[in-house]
CSV table of C-alpha atoms in Angstrom, one decimal:
chain,number,residue,atom,x,y,z
A,1,MET,CA,128.9,109.5,184.0
A,2,ARG,CA,131.3,107.7,182.0
A,3,GLU,CA,133.8,107.2,184.8
A,4,THR,CA,131.0,105.6,187.1
A,5,ALA,CA,129.8,103.2,184.3
A,6,LYS,CA,133.5,102.1,184.0
A,7,ARG,CA,133.9,101.6,188.0
A,8,GLN,CA,130.8,99.7,188.0
A,9,SER,CA,131.6,97.1,185.2
A,10,VAL,CA,135.2,96.7,186.6
A,11,GLU,CA,133.3,95.9,189.9
A,12,TRP,CA,131.0,93.8,188.5
A,13,LEU,CA,133.5,91.6,186.8
A,14,GLY,CA,135.5,90.7,189.9
A,15,ASN,CA,132.3,90.1,191.2
A,16,ASN,CA,130.6,87.6,188.9
A,17,GLU,CA,127.7,86.8,191.0
A,18,ASN,CA,124.5,86.4,188.7
A,19,PRO,CA,126.1,85.7,185.3
A,20,GLU,CA,123.1,83.7,183.8
A,21,HIS,CA,121.1,87.1,184.3
A,22,ASP,CA,123.3,89.1,182.5
A,23,ALA,CA,122.7,90.8,179.1
A,24,TYR,CA,126.3,91.0,177.5
A,25,TRP,CA,129.0,89.1,176.3
A,26,ILE,CA,132.2,90.9,176.8
A,27,LEU,CA,134.9,89.5,174.4
A,28,ALA,CA,138.5,90.3,174.3
A,29,LEU,CA,140.6,88.6,171.6
A,30,TYR,CA,143.7,88.4,169.7
A,31,GLN,CA,145.4,86.8,167.2
A,32,PHE,CA,149.6,87.0,165.8
A,33,VAL,CA,149.5,85.9,162.1
A,34,SER,CA,152.8,84.4,160.3
A,35,PRO,CA,153.9,85.3,158.1
A,36,ILE,CA,152.5,88.9,158.4
A,37,VAL,CA,150.2,90.0,155.7
A,38,THR,CA,149.9,92.6,153.2
A,39,ASP,CA,148.0,96.3,153.6
A,40,ASP,CA,145.7,95.1,151.0
A,41,GLN,CA,144.8,92.0,153.2
A,42,VAL,CA,144.7,94.5,156.4
A,43,ALA,CA,142.2,97.1,154.5
A,44,GLN,CA,140.1,94.1,153.5
A,45,TRP,CA,139.8,92.6,157.4
A,46,LYS,CA,139.0,95.9,158.4
A,47,GLY,CA,135.9,96.6,156.0
A,48,GLU,CA,134.6,93.0,156.5
A,49,ILE,CA,134.8,93.0,160.7
A,50,GLN,CA,133.5,96.5,160.8
A,51,ASP,CA,130.4,95.8,158.6
A,52,PHE,CA,129.7,92.2,160.2
A,53,LEU,CA,130.3,93.7,164.1
A,54,LEU,CA,128.3,97.1,163.5
A,55,ALA,CA,125.2,94.8,162.0
A,56,HIS,CA,125.1,93.0,165.1
A,57,SER,CA,125.2,95.9,167.3
A,58,VAL,CA,128.9,95.1,168.7
A,59,ARG,CA,130.9,98.1,170.4
A,60,GLY,CA,134.2,97.9,171.2
A,61,MET,CA,137.7,98.3,169.5
A,62,VAL,CA,139.2,96.0,167.2
A,63,MET,CA,143.0,97.0,166.1
A,64,VAL,CA,144.1,95.0,162.7
A,65,SER,CA,147.2,95.2,161.4
A,66,VAL,CA,150.0,93.3,159.4
A,67,GLU,CA,150.8,91.2,162.5
A,68,GLY,CA,147.0,90.0,163.3
A,69,VAL,CA,144.1,91.3,165.3
A,70,ASN,CA,144.0,92.7,168.9
A,71,GLY,CA,140.5,94.2,170.7
A,72,ALA,CA,137.7,94.1,173.2
A,73,ILE,CA,134.1,93.7,172.2
A,74,CYS,CA,130.8,93.8,174.1
A,75,TYR,CA,127.4,92.7,172.3
A,76,PRO,CA,124.1,91.5,173.4
A,77,LYS,CA,123.7,87.5,174.5
A,78,ASN,CA,120.5,87.2,172.4
A,79,ILE,CA,121.9,87.3,169.2
A,80,ALA,CA,122.9,83.7,170.0
A,81,ASP,CA,121.0,80.8,170.1
A,82,ASP,CA,123.2,79.4,172.8
A,83,ASP,CA,126.7,79.9,174.2
A,84,ASP,CA,128.2,77.4,171.4
A,85,ASP,CA,126.8,79.1,168.6
A,86,ASP,CA,127.7,82.5,169.0
A,87,PRO,CA,127.8,84.1,165.6
A,88,VAL,CA,130.2,87.0,166.5
A,89,GLU,CA,133.1,84.8,167.9
A,90,GLY,CA,132.2,82.5,165.0
A,91,PHE,CA,132.6,84.8,162.4
A,92,LEU,CA,135.9,86.2,164.1
A,93,ARG,CA,137.3,82.7,164.4
A,94,SER,CA,136.3,82.4,160.3
A,95,LYS,CA,139.2,85.1,159.6
A,96,PHE,CA,141.5,84.3,162.2
A,97,PRO,CA,141.4,80.4,162.8
A,98,GLU,CA,143.7,80.6,166.2
A,99,LEU,CA,141.9,83.3,167.8
A,100,LYS,CA,142.4,83.6,171.6
A,101,THR,CA,139.3,84.9,173.4
A,102,ARG,CA,138.7,85.1,176.9
A,103,ARG,CA,134.8,85.4,177.5
A,104,CYS,CA,132.8,87.1,180.3
A,105,SER,CA,129.4,88.6,180.9
A,106,SER,CA,127.8,91.8,182.1
A,107,PRO,CA,124.5,92.9,182.8
A,108,ASN,CA,124.9,96.4,180.8
A,109,SER,CA,127.2,97.2,177.6
A,110,VAL,CA,130.6,98.5,178.8
A,111,PHE,CA,131.4,100.4,175.4
A,112,TYR,CA,130.0,103.3,174.0
A,113,ARG,CA,130.8,102.9,170.4
A,114,MET,CA,132.6,100.4,167.7
A,115,SER,CA,135.7,101.4,166.2
A,116,VAL,CA,137.8,99.1,164.0
A,117,ARG,CA,141.1,100.3,163.1
A,118,ILE,CA,143.9,99.8,161.1
A,119,ARG,CA,147.4,99.9,163.2
A,120,ASN,CA,151.2,100.1,162.0
A,121,GLU,CA,151.5,97.3,164.3
A,122,ASN,CA,149.6,95.6,167.8
A,123,VAL,CA,152.9,95.4,169.6
A,124,THR,CA,154.9,98.4,169.8
A,125,MET,CA,158.4,97.4,169.9
A,126,GLY,CA,160.6,100.5,168.5
A,127,PRO,CA,162.5,100.4,165.4
A,128,ILE,CA,164.4,97.0,165.3
A,129,ASN,CA,165.3,95.1,162.6
A,130,ASP,CA,166.3,91.5,162.2
A,131,ASP,CA,170.0,91.5,161.6
A,132,GLU,CA,170.0,94.0,165.1
A,133,LEU,CA,167.9,91.0,167.0
A,134,LEU,CA,170.0,88.0,165.8
A,135,ARG,CA,173.6,89.3,166.7
A,136,PRO,CA,175.1,86.8,168.6
A,137,GLU,CA,175.9,89.2,171.5
A,138,ARG,CA,172.3,89.9,172.1
A,139,ILE,CA,171.0,86.6,171.9
A,140,GLY,CA,172.7,85.3,175.6
A,141,GLU,CA,173.1,81.8,176.6
A,142,LEU,CA,170.0,79.0,175.8
A,143,VAL,CA,169.0,77.4,179.2
A,144,PRO,CA,167.3,74.4,178.7
A,145,ALA,CA,164.1,73.6,180.5
A,146,GLY,CA,164.5,71.7,184.1
A,147,PRO,CA,166.6,72.4,187.2
A,148,GLU,CA,169.1,74.6,185.5
A,149,TRP,CA,166.1,77.0,184.0
A,150,ASP,CA,164.6,76.6,187.5
A,151,ALA,CA,167.8,77.7,189.2
A,152,LEU,CA,168.0,80.8,187.1
A,153,LEU,CA,164.4,81.9,188.0
A,154,CYS,CA,164.9,81.5,191.7
């Protein structure tokens, strides 16, 4: 049953035939924060985000870490008066002002539950320290934008 629901939603997303008749928004989101925040701030984000999303019948997965936020969620369109007044996206932007999002619609909810999780890191890079990254032999040669850059890529 689950596999069928996943397959149907993926097919529909590629189709996009009747978005005005769809009942749900699907929102993919992320923002990296700089400088990184404290573990206490991450725990506070988790609680606030989880409480708000559950109260608004949102389903999906949101991961928060000292690096920022990343996730995909699905929620009913009827909680917003119009596309410009979306309380879910508005709430998330109040926490993460430079939030990057992609939104589409679906006739069905594409997630089965809501989960907000704390992660050690949003993007796994492995155990790397700044000194290792900045060693001159690891940096390489700086190539300015323009013909030299184009030639390098071709």
